[in-house]
Coordinates of C-alpha atoms in Angstrom, one line a residue:
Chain A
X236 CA 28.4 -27.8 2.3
X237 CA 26.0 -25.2 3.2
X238 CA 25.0 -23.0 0.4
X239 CA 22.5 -20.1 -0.6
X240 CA 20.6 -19.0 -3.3
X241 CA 19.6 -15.5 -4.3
X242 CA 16.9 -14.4 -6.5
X243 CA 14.6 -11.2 -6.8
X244 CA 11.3 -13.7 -6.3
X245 CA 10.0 -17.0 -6.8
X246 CA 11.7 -17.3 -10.3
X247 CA 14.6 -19.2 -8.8
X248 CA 13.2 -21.9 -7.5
X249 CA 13.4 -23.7 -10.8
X250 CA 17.3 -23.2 -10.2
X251 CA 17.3 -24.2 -6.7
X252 CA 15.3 -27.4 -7.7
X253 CA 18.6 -28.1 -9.8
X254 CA 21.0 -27.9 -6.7
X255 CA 17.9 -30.0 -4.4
X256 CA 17.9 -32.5 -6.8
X257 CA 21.8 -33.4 -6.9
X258 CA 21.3 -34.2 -3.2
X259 CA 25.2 -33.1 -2.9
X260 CA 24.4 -30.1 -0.3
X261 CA 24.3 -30.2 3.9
X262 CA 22.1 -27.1 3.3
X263 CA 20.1 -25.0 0.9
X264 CA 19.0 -21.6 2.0
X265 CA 16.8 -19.5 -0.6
X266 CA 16.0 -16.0 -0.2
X267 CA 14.0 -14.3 -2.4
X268 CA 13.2 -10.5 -2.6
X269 CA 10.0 -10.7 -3.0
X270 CA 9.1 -7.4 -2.0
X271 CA 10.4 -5.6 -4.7
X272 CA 10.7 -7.9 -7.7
X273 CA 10.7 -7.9 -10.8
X274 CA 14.4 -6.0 -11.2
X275 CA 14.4 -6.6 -14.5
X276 CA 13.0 -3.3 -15.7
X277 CA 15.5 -1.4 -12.8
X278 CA 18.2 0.6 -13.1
X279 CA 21.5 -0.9 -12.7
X280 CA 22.6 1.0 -10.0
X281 CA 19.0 -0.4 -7.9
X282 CA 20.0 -3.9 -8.5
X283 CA 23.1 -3.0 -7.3
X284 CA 22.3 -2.0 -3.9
X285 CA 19.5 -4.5 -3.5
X286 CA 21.6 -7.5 -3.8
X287 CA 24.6 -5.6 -1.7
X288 CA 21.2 -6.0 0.9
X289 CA 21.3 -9.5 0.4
X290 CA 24.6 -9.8 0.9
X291 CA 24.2 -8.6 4.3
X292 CA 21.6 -10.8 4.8
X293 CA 23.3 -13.8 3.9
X294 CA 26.5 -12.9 6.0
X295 CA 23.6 -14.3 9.2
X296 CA 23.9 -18.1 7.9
X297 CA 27.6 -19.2 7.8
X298 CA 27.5 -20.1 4.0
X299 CA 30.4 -21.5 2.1
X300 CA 29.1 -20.5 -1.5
X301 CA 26.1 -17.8 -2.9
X302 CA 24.6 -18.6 -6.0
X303 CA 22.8 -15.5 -7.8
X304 CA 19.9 -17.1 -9.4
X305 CA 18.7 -14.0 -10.8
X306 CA 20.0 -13.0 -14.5
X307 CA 19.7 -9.4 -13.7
X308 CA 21.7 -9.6 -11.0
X309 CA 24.3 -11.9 -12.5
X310 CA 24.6 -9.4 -15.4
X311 CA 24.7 -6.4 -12.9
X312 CA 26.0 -6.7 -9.7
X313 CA 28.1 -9.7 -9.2
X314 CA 31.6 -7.9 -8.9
X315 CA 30.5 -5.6 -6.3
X316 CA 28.6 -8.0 -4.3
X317 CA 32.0 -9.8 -4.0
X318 CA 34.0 -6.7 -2.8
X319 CA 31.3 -6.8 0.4
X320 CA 31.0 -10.8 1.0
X321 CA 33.1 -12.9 2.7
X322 CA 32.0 -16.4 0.7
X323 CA 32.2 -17.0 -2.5
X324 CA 29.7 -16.0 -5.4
X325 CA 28.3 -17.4 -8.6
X326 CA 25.8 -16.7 -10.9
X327 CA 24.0 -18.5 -13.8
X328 CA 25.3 -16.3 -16.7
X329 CA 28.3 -17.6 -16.3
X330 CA 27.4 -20.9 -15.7
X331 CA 24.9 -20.4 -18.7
X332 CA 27.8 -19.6 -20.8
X333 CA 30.1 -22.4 -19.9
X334 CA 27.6 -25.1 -20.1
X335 CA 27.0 -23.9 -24.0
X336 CA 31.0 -24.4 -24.3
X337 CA 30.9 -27.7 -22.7
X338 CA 27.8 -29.3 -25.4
X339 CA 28.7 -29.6 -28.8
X340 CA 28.0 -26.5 -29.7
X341 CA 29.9 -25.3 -33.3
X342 CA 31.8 -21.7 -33.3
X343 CA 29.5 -20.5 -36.4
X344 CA 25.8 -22.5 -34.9
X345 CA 23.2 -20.1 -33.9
X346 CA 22.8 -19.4 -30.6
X347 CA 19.8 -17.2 -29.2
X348 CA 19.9 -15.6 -25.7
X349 CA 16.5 -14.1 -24.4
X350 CA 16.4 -12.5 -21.3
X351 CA 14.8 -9.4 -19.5
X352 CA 15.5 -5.8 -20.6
X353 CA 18.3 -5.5 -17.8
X354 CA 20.0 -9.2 -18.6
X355 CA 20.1 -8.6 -22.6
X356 CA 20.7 -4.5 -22.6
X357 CA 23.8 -5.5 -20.0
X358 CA 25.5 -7.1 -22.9
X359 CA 27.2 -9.8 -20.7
X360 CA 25.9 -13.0 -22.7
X361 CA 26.7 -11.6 -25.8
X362 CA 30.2 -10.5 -24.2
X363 CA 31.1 -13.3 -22.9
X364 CA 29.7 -15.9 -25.7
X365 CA 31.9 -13.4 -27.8
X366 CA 35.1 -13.9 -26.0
X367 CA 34.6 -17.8 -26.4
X368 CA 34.6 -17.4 -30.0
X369 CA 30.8 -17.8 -31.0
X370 CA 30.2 -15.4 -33.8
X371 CA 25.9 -16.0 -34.7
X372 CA 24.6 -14.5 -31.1
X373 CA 20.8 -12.9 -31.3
X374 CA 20.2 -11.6 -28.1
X375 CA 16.8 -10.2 -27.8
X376 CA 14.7 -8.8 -25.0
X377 CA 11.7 -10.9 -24.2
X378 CA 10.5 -9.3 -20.9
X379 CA 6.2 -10.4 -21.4
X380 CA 7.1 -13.5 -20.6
X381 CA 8.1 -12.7 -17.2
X382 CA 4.6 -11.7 -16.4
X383 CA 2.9 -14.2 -18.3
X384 CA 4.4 -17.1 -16.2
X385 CA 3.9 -15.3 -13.3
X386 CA 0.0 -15.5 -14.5
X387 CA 0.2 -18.9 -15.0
X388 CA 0.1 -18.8 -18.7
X389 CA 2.5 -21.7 -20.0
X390 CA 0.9 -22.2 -23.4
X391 CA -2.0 -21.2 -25.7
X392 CA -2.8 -17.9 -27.7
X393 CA -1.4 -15.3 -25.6
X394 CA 1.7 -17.1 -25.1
X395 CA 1.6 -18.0 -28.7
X396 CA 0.7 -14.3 -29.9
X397 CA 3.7 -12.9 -27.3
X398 CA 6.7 -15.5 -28.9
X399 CA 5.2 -14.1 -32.9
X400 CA 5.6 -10.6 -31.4
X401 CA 9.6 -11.5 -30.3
X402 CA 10.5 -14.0 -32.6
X403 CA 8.9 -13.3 -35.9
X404 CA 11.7 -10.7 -37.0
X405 CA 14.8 -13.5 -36.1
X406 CA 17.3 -13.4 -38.5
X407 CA 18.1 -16.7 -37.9
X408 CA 17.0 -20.1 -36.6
X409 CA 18.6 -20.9 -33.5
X410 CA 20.2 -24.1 -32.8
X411 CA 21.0 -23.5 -29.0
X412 CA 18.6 -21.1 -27.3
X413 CA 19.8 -19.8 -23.9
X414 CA 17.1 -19.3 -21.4
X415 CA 18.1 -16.5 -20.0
X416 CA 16.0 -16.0 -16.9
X417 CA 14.2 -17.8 -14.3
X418 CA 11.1 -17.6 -15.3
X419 CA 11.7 -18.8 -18.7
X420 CA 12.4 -23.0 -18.5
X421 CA 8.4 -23.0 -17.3
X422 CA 7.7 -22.2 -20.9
X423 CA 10.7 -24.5 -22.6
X424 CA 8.1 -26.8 -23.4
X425 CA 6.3 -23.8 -25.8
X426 CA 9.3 -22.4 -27.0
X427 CA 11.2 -25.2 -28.1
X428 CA 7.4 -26.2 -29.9
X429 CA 7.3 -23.2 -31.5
X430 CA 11.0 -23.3 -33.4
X431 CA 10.2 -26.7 -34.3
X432 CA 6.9 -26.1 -36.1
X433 CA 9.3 -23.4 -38.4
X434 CA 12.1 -26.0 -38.8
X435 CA 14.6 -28.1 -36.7
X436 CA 14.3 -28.7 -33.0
X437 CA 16.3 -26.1 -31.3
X438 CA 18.3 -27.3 -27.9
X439 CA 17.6 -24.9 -24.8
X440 CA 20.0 -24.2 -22.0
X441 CA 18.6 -24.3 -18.4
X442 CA 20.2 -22.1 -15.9
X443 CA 19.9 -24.3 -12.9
X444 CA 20.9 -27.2 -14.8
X445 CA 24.1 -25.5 -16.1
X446 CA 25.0 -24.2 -13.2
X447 CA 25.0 -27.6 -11.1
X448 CA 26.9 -29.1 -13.8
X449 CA 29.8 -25.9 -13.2
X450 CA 29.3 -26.6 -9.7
X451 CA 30.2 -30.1 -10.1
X452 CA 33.0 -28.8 -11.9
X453 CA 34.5 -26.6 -9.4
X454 CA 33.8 -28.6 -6.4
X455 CA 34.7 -32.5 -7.1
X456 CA 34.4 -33.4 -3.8
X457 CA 30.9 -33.1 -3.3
X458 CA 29.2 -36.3 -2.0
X459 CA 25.5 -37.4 -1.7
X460 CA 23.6 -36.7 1.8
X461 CA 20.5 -35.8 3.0
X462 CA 19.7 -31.7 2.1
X463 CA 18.0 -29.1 4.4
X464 CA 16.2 -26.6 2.8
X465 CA 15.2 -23.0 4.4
X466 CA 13.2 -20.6 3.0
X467 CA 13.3 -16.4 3.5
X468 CA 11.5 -13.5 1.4
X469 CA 11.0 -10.0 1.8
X470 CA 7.2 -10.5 1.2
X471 CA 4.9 -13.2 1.5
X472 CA 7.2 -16.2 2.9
X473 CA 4.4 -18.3 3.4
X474 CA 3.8 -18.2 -0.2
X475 CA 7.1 -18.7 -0.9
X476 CA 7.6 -21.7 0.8
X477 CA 4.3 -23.2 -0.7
X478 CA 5.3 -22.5 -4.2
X479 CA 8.8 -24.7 -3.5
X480 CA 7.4 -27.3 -1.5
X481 CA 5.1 -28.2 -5.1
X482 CA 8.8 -27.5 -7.2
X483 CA 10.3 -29.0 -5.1
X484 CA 8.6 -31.7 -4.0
X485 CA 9.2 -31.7 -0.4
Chain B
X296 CA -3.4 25.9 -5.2
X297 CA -0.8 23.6 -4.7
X298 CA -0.8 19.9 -5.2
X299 CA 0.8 16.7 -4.9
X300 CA 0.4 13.8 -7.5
X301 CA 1.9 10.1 -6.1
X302 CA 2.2 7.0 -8.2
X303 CA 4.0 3.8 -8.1
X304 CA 5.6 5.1 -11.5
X305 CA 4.4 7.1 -14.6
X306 CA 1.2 5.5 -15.5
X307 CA 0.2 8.1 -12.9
X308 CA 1.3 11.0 -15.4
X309 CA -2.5 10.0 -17.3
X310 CA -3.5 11.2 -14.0
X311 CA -1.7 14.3 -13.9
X312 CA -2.6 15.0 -17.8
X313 CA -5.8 15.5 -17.0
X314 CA -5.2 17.7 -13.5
X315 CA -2.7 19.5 -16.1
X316 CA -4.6 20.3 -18.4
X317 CA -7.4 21.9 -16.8
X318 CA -5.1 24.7 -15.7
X319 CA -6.8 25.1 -12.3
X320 CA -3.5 24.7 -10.1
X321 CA -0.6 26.6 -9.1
X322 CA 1.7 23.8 -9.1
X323 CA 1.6 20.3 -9.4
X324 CA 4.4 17.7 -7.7
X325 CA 5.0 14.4 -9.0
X326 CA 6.4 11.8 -7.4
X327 CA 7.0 8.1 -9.0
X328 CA 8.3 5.2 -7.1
X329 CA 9.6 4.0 -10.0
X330 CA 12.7 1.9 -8.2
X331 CA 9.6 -0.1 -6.9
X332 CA 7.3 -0.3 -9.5
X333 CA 5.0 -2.0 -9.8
X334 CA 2.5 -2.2 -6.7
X335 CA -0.6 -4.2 -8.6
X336 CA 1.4 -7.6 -7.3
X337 CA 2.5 -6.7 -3.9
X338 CA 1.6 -7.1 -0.4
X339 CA -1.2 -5.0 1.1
X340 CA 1.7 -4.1 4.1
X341 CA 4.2 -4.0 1.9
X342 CA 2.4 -1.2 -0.4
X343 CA 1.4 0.9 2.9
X344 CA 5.2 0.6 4.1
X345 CA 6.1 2.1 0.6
X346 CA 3.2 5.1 0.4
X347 CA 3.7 6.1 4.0
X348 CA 7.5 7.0 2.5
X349 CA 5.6 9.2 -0.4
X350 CA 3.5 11.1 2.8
X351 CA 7.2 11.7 3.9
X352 CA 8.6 12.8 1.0
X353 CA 5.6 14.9 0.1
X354 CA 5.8 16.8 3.4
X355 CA 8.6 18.8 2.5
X356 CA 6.6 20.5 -0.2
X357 CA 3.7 22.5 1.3
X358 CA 1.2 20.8 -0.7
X359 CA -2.5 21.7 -0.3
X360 CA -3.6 18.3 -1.5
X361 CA -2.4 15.0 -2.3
X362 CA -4.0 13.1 -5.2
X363 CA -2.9 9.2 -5.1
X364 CA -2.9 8.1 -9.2
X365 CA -2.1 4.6 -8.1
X366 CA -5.1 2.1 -8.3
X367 CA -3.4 -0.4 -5.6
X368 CA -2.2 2.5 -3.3
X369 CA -5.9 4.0 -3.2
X370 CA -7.3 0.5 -2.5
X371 CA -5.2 -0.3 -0.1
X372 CA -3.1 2.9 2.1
X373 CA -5.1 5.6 1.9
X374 CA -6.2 5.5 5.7
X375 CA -2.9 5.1 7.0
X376 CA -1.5 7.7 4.5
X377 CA -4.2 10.0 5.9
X378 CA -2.6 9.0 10.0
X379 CA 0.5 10.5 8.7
X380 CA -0.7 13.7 6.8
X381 CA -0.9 17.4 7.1
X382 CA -2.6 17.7 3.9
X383 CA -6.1 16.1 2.7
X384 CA -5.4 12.7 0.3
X385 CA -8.3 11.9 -2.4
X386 CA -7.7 8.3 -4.4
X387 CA -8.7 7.8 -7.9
X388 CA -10.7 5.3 -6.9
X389 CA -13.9 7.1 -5.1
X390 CA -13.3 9.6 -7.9
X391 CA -13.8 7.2 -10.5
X392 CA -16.5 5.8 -8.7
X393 CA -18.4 9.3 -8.2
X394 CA -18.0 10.2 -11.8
X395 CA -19.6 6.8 -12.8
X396 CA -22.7 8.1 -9.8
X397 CA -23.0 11.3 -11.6
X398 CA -23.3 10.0 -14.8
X399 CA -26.1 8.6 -16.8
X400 CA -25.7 5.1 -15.7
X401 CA -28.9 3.4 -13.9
X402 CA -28.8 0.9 -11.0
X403 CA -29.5 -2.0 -13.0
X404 CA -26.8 -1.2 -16.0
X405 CA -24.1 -3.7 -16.4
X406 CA -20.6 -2.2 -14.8
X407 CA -17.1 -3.7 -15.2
X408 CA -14.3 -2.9 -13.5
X409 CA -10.8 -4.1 -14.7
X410 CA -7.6 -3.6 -12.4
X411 CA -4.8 -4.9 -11.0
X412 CA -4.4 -8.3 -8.6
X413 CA -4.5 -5.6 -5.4
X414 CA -7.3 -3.6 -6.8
X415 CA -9.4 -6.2 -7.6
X416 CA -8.9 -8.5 -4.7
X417 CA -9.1 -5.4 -2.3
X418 CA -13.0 -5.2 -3.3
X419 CA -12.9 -1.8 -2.9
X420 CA -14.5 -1.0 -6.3
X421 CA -17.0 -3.6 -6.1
X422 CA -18.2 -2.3 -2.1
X423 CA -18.2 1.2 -3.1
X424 CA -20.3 0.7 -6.2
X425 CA -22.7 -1.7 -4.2
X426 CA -23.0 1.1 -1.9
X427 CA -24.8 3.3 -4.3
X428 CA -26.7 0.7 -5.3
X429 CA -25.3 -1.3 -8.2
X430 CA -26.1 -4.3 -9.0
X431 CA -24.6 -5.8 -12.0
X432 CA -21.2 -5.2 -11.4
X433 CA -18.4 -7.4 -12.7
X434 CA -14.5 -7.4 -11.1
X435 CA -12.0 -9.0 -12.7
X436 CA -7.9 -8.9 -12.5
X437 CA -6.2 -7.5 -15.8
X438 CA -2.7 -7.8 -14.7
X439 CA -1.1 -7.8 -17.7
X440 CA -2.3 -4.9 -19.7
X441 CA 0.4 -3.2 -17.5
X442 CA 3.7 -4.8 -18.5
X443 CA 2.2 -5.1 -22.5
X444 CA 1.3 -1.3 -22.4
X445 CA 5.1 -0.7 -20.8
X446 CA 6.5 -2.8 -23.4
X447 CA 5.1 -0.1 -25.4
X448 CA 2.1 -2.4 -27.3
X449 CA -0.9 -0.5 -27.6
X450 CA -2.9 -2.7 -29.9
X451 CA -2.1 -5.9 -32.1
X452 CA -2.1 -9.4 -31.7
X453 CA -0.7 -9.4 -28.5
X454 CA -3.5 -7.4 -27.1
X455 CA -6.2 -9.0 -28.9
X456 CA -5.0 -12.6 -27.6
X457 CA -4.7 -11.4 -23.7
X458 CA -8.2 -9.0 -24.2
X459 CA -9.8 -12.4 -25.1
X460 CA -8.2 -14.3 -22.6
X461 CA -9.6 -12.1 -19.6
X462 CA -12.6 -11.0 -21.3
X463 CA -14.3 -14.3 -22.9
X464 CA -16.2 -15.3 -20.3
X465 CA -17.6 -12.7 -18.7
X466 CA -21.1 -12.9 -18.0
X467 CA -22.8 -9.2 -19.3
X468 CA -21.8 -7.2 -22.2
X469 CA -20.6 -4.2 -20.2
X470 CA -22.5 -0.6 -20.8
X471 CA -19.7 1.1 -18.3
X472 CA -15.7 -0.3 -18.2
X473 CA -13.9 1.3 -15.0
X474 CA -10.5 1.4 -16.4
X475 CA -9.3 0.7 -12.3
X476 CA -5.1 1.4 -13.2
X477 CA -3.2 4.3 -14.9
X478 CA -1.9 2.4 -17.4
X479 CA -5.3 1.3 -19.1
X480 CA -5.9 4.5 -20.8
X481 CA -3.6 3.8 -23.5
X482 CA -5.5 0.9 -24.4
X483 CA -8.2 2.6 -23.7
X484 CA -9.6 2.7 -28.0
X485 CA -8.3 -1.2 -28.2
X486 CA -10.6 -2.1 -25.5
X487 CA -13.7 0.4 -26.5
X488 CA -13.0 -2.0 -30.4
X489 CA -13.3 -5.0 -28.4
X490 CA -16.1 -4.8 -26.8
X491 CA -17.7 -2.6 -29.7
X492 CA -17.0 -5.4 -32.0
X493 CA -19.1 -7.8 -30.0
X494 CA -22.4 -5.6 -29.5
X495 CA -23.3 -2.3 -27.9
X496 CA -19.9 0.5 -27.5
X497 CA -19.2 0.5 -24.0
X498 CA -18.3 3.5 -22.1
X499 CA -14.9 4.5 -20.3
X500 CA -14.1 5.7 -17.1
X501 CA -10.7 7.2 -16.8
X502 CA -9.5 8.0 -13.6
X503 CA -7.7 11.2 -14.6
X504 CA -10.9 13.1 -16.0
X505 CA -13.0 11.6 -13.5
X506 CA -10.6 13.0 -10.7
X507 CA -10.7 16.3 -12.3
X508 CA -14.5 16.4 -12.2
X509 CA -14.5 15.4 -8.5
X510 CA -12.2 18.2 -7.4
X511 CA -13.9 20.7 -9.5
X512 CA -17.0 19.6 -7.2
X513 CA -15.1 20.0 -3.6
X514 CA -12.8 23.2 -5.1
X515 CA -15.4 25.2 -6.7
X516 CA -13.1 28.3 -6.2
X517 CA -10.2 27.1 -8.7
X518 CA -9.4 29.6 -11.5
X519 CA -7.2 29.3 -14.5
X520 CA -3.9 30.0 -14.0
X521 CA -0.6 29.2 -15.1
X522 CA 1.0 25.4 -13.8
X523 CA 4.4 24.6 -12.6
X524 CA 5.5 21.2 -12.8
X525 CA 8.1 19.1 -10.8
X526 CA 8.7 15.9 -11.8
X527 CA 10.5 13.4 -9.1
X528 CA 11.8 9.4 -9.1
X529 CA 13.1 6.8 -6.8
X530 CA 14.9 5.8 -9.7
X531 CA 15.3 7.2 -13.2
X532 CA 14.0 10.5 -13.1
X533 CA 14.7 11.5 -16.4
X534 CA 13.3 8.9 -18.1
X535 CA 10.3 10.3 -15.9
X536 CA 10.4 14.2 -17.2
X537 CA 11.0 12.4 -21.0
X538 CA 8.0 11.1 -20.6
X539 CA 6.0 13.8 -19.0
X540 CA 7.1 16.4 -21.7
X541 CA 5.7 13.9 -24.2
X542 CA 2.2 13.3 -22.5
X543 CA 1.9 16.8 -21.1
X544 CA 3.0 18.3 -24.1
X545 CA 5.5 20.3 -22.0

């Protein structure tokens, strides 16, 4: 099964490296728009017509299924990127969701979703975590740590400083924290320390890990073989490709 | 006289403030691409692909000049954008540097320069200070005062933690601090504390005012006047001409 994964950068590598790793894919083909990321901070109707772009673009390589690695354009522009495609599309909100449904989560535990100003102001976590029943939902936006990852800051003072700033007005202490965004799972490691220095050990959902569990799901078939990779971006392929083959491991 | 003003988004408007403010122009046009923003991270071509667009778009207005606010796109475009014009371009970056050369500062006095990954890495500051003969001059990359002053954090803990983080080991106290991209003026009194905390107060150099200076010196025929504005946006322009009646005091 050939396959491809859309992001706005880099950031979804860490979700391809889920769908790499399960070795259950002919062929992975990333693209990343480069170019023009971060859409986070853009307007709805940007995202939209950037990813309709990418559409196009993957119409070129034959694939059976898209995967929208991007949270922004998960919680923006999924339906009409599916009026224009002619494979199917997923993307890791939904995924995010279901693999919440599928732990041992409790209707009344307290679930926090951080995302980017797009991905949180779009509603469509706490929509959909709504329509499943869960009732405690914080959903805050968290947009620093985009840029601070993209730094290379995974821990110390101004990571420490940025998760006070966010997380210091909580109303409550989450038990399940989604990650919602790419970027994010490179600092799991800091946030989950920081909730457990101010009490019990939160558990934090990883897009890419959710969404090969729902892929599993939804496609039982799926053997183990050998899985090509190819890389594209609108910028700066080269770096790209370096940046996966050290995620990636290849 | 009637001008152009181009940015990657509205940092640029503490460009146009100052140009505003002196009442010395007919009209002023601004144009943020803020569907794109921002620049600091991207591609040399990629940001030349982009400003050659904003040459387009300003050559349906009759402009007399066209002043680039945007650090990167001065560092970077400016002789292409020229290829393209029928109207003269100045950058904020010779301006900032000129106002530095006309003021007080002595060959030997220890200059810093703080900007964007493009800016920086461009060595534009750093050769056109070295050609007028400084000699203690330190460059370094400050990308994230730009998403921290979007999110709207002008001073705090935050700040404090990412100030330290670039700043602790530089090698000289500064006596001059180019503030090299549009957004730094706003932390313009957190980073004057900073430094002024740890010895001598250093001295700013904000590219609006120093622009200003440098077109009074080439236009020494401007007289005051009444200024009309027009505000313009790849994307969200009325967040744009929000913004613009707060900081220009429209």
């Amino acid at each position: 099964m050939r396959i491809g994964v859309f992001d706005s950068g880099v950031g979804g590598l860490t979700v391809m490296r889920s769908l790499y790793k399960s070795s259950l894919f002919s062929e992975i083909i990333y693209f990343g728009d480069t170019a023009r990321v971060p859409y986070g901070s853009k307007d709805k109707n940007t995202i939209i017509r950037y990813s309709l772009e990418a559409v196009e673009f993957f119409k070129n390589f034959n694939i059976e299924l898209l995967v929208v690695a991007c949270n922004s354009v998960s919680a923006s522009a999924i339906p009409q990127m599916r009026e224009e495609a002619n494979f199917p599309i997923i993307g890791v909100v939904e995924a995010g969701v279901l693999a919440l449904k599928n732990s041992l989560v409790k209707i009344d535990d307290n679930i926090l979703v951080i995302g980017t100003k797009t991905t949180i102001s779009s509603n469509i976590y706490q929509r959909l975590l709504g329509d499943l029943g869960f009732c405690n939902i914080e959903a805050i936006e968290t947009g620093l740590f985009v840029p601070i990852v993209e730094e290379g800051i995974f821990k110390g003072k101004v990571l420490d400083a940025t998760m006070e700033y966010y997380f210091q007005n909580l109303k409550r202490h989450p038990k399940y924290i989604i990650l919602g965004c790419t970027h994010f799972p490179l600092i799991a490691s800091a946030i989950e320390e920081y909730f457990t220095k101010q009490g019990q050990k939160p558990i934090l959902i990883h897009s890419g890990d959710a969404i090969m569990e729902y892929l599993k799901n939804i496609y039982p078939n799926l053997r183990e073989q050998d899985t090509q990779t190819k890389f594209f971006a609108s910028e700066n392929p080269n770096k790209l490709k370096e940046i996966a083959k050290q995620w990636l491991n290849l």
